[in-house]
CSV table of C-alpha atoms in Angstrom, one decimal:
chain,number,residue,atom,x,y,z
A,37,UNK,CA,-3.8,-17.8,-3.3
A,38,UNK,CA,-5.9,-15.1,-1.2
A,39,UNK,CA,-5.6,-11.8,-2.1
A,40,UNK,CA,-6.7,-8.4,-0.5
A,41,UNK,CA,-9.8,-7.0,-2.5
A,42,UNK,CA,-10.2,-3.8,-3.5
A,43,UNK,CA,-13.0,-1.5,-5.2
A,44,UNK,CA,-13.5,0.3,-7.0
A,45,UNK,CA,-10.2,0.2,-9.4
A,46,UNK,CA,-10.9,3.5,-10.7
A,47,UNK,CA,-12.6,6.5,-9.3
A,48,UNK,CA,-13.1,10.1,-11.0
A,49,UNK,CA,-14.5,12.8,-9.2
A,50,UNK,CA,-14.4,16.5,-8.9
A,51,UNK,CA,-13.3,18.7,-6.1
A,52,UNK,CA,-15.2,18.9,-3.3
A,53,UNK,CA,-17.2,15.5,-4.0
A,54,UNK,CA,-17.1,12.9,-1.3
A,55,UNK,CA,-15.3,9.6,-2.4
A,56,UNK,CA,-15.1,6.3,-0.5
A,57,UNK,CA,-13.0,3.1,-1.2
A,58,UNK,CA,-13.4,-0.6,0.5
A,59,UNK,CA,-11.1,-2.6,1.6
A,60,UNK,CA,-11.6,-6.6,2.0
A,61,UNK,CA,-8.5,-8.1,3.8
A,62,UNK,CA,-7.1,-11.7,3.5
A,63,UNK,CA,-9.0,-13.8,5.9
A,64,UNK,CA,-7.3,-13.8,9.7
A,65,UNK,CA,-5.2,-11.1,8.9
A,66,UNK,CA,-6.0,-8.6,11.9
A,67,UNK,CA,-3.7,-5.7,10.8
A,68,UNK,CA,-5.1,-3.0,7.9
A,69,UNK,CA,-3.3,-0.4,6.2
A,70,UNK,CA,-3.9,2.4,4.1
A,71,UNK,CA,-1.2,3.8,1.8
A,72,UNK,CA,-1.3,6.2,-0.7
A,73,UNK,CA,1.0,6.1,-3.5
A,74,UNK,CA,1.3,9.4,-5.9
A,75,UNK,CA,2.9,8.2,-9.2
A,76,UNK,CA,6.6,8.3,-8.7
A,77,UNK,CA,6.8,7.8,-4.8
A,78,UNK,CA,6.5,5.2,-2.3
A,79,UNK,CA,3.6,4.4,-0.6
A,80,UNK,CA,2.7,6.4,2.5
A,81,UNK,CA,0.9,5.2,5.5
A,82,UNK,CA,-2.2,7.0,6.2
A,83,UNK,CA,-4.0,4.9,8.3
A,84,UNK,CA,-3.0,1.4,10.4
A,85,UNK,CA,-5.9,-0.8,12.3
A,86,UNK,CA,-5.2,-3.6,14.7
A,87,UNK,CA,-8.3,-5.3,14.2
A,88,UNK,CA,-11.1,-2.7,14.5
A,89,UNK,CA,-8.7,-0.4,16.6
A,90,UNK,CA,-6.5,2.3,14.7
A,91,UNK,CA,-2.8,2.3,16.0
A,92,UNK,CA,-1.9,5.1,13.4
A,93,UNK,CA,-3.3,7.8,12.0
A,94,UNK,CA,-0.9,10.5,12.4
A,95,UNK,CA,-0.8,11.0,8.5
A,96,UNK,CA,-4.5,11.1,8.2
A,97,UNK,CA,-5.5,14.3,7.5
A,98,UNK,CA,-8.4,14.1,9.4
A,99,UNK,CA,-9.9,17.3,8.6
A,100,UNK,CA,-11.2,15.7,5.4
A,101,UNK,CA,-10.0,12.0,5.5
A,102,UNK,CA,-11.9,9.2,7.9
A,103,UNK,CA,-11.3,5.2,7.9
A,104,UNK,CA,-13.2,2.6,9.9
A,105,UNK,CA,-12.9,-1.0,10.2
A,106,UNK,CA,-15.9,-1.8,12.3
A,107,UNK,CA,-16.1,-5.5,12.7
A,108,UNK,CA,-12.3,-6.1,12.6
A,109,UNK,CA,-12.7,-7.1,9.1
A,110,UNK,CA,-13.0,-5.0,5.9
A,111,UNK,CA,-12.6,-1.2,6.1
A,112,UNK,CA,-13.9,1.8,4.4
A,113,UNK,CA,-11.8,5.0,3.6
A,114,UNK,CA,-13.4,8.3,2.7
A,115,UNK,CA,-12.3,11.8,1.8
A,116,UNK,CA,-14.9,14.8,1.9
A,117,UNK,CA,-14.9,17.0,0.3
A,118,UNK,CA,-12.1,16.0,-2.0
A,119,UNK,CA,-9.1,18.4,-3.4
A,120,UNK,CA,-7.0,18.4,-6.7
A,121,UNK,CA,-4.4,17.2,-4.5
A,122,UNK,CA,-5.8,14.1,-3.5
A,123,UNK,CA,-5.2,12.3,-7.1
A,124,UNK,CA,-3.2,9.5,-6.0
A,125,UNK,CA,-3.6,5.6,-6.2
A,126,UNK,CA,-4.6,4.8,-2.8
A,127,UNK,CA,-3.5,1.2,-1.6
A,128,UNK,CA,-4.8,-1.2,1.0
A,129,UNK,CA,-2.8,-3.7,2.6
A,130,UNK,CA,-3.2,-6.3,5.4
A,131,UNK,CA,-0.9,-9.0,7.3
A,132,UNK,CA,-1.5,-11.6,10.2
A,133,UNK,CA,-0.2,-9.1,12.7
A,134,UNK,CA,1.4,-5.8,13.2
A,135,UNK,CA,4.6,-7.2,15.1
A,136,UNK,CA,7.1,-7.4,11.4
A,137,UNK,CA,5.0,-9.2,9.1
A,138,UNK,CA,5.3,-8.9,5.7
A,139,UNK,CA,2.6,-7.2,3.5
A,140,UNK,CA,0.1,-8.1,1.3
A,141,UNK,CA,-1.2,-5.5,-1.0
A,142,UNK,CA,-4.5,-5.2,-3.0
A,143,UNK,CA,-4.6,-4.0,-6.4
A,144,UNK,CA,-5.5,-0.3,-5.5
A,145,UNK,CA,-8.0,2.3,-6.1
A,146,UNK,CA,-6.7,4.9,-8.6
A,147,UNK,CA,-8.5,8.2,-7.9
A,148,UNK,CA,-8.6,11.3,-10.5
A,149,UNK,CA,-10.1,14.4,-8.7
A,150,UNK,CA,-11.1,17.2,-11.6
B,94,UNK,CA,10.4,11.9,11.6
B,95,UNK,CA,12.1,8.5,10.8
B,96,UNK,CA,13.2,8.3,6.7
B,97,UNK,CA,14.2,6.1,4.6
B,98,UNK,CA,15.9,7.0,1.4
B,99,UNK,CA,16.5,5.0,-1.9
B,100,UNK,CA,19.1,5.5,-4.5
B,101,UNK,CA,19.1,5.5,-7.5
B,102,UNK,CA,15.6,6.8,-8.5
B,103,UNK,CA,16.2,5.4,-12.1
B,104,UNK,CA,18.8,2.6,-13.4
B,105,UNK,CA,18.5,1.8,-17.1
B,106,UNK,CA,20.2,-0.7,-17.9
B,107,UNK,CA,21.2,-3.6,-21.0
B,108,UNK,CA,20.0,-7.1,-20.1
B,109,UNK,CA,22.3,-9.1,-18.9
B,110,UNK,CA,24.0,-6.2,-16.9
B,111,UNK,CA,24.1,-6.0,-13.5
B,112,UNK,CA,21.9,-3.6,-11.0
B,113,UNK,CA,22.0,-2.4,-7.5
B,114,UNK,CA,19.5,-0.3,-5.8
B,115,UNK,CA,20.8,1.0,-2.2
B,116,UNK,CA,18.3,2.0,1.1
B,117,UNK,CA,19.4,4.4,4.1
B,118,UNK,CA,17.7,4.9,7.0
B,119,UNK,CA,18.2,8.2,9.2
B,120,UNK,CA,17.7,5.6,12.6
B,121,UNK,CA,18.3,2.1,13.2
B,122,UNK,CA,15.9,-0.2,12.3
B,123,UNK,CA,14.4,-3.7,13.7
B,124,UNK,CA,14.2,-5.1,10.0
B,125,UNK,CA,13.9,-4.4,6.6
B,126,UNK,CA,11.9,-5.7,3.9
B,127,UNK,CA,12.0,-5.2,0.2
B,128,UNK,CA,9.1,-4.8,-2.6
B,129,UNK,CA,8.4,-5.0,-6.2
B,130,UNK,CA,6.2,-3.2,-8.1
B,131,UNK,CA,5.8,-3.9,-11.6
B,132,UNK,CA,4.7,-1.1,-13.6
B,133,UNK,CA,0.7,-0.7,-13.2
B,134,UNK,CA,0.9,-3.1,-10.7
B,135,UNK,CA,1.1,-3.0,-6.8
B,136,UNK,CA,3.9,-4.1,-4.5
B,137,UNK,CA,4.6,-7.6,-3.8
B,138,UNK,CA,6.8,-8.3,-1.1
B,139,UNK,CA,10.2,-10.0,-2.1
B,140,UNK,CA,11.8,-10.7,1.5
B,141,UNK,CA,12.3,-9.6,5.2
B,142,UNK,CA,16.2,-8.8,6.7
B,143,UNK,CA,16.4,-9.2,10.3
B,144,UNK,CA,20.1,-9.5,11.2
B,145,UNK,CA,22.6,-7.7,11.6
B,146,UNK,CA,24.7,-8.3,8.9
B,147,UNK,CA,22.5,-10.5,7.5
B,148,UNK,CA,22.7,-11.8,3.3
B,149,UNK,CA,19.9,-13.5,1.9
B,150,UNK,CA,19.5,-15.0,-1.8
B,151,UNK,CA,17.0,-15.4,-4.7
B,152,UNK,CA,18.3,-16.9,-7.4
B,153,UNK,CA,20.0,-13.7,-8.9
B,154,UNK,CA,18.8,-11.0,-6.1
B,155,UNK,CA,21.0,-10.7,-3.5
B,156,UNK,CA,19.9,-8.6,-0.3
B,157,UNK,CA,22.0,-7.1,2.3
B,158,UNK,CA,21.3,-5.5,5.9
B,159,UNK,CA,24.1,-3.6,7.1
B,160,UNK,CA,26.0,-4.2,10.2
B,161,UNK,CA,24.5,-1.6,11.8
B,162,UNK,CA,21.0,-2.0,10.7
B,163,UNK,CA,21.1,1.4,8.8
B,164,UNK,CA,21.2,0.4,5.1
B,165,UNK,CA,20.3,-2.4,3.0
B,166,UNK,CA,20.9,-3.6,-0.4
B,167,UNK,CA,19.1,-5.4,-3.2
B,168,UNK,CA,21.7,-6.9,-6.1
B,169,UNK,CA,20.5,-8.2,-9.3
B,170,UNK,CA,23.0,-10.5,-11.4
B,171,UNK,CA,22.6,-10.7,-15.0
B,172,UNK,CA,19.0,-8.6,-15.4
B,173,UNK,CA,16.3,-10.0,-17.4
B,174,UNK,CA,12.9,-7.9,-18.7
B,175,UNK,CA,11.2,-9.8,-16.3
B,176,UNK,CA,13.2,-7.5,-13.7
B,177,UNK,CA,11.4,-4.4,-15.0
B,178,UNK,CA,9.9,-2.7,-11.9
B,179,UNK,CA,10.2,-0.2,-9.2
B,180,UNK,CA,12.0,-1.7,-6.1
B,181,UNK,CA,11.1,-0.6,-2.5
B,182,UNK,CA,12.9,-1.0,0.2
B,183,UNK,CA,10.4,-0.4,3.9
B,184,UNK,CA,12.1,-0.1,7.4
B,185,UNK,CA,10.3,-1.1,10.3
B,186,UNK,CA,12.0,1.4,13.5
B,187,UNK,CA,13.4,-0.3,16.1
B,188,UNK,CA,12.1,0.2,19.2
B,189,UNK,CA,8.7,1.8,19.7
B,190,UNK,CA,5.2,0.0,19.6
B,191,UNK,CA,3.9,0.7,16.2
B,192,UNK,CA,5.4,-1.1,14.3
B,193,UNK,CA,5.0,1.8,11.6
B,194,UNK,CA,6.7,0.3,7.8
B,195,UNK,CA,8.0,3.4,6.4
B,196,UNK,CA,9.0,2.7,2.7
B,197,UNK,CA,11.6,4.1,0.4
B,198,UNK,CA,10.6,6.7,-2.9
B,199,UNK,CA,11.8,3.2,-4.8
B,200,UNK,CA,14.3,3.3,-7.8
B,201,UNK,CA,12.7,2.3,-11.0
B,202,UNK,CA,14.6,-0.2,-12.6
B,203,UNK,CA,14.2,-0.5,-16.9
B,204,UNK,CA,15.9,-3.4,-19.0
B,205,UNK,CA,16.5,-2.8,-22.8
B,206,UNK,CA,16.8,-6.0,-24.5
């Protein structure tokens, strides 16, 4: 069964570093998320593309965080510099479309930042 | 901002016992959809309610959407350890054009055997 590929599955860093995670979507599916998930919580939405076009970001904090899916096909999301409060598990997802479709979620990046 | 909140946060309970984890939403919602996440695992999407009204089955999980397309349930008969896990429920708003899933905090379900 496809599957939505992440890397790297862990990630230490220490405050003020820059960090960046990849994102490989099933193939077809044109919609990308971002979530991040602190331990305890449910995942929140940073970032949604519709193939290479973002159609949310209002949770980005876009004074340090940036995403970019180029080609419409795997996506890149970075934090610089990096705070304490950015530890988190941060969680990609994709589906066939953005109109109700269920997700399919990758196995995460967990991020430590000392 | 549209929320969507999930009790309990934790259910412990004896295998074989019953569980029931309920979801509210603040606005209506087009649909709802419900996850599992098993612990150091990520989410894996169980099923999507539509309907107003609407009652779906798997096996022992039941799943509910409320007649006003405010609240949901999930029911699980007779738990197993296999159950462990934290269950998320995710609205979609209705109306709009983004389409924005907004998920529950989840409540953590834990089976003693």
């Amino acid at each position: 069964e496809a599957e939505v590929a992440q890397s790297p599955r862990y990630k230490i860093t220490e405050k003020s570093q820059a960090v960046a995670f990849w994102c490989d979507p099933i193939s077809g599916h044109a919609t990308l998320y971002w979530y991040r998930q602190i331990l305890g919580q449910g995942p929140e939405l940073l970032v949604q593309f519709q193939d290479e076009s973002v159609v949310d970001d209002s949770q980005l904090p876009k004074d340090r965080f940036s995403a970019e899916r180029l080609k419409g096909v795997d996506s890149t999301l970075k934090i610089q510099p990096a705070e304490l409060g950015d530890s988190a598990m941060y969680l990609c997802a994709s589906s066939r479309n953005r109109v109700s479709e269920k997700l399919f979620f990758g196995s995460g990046t967990q991020l430590s930042v000392l | 901002g549209q929320q969507v909140m999930q009790i309990p946060q934790y259910q412990h309970v004896q295998e074989g016992e019953d569980f029931t984890t309920y979801c509210n939403s603040s606005t209506t919602l087009s649909n709802i959809q419900w996850y599992k996440q098993r612990p150091g695992g990520h989410p894996v999407f169980l099923i999507q309610l539509v309907k107003s009204g609407e009652v779906k089955k798997q096996k022992r999980l039941t799943f509910q959407f409320g007649e006003a397309k405010k609240n949901s349930s999930l029911h699980i008969t007779a738990t197993q350890t296999t159950d462990v896990g934290t269950y998320f429920c995710a609205g979609h708003l209705s109306g709009g054009s983004n389409y924005k899933l907004t998920f529950g905090k989840g409540t953590l379900l834990t089976v003693n055997p």
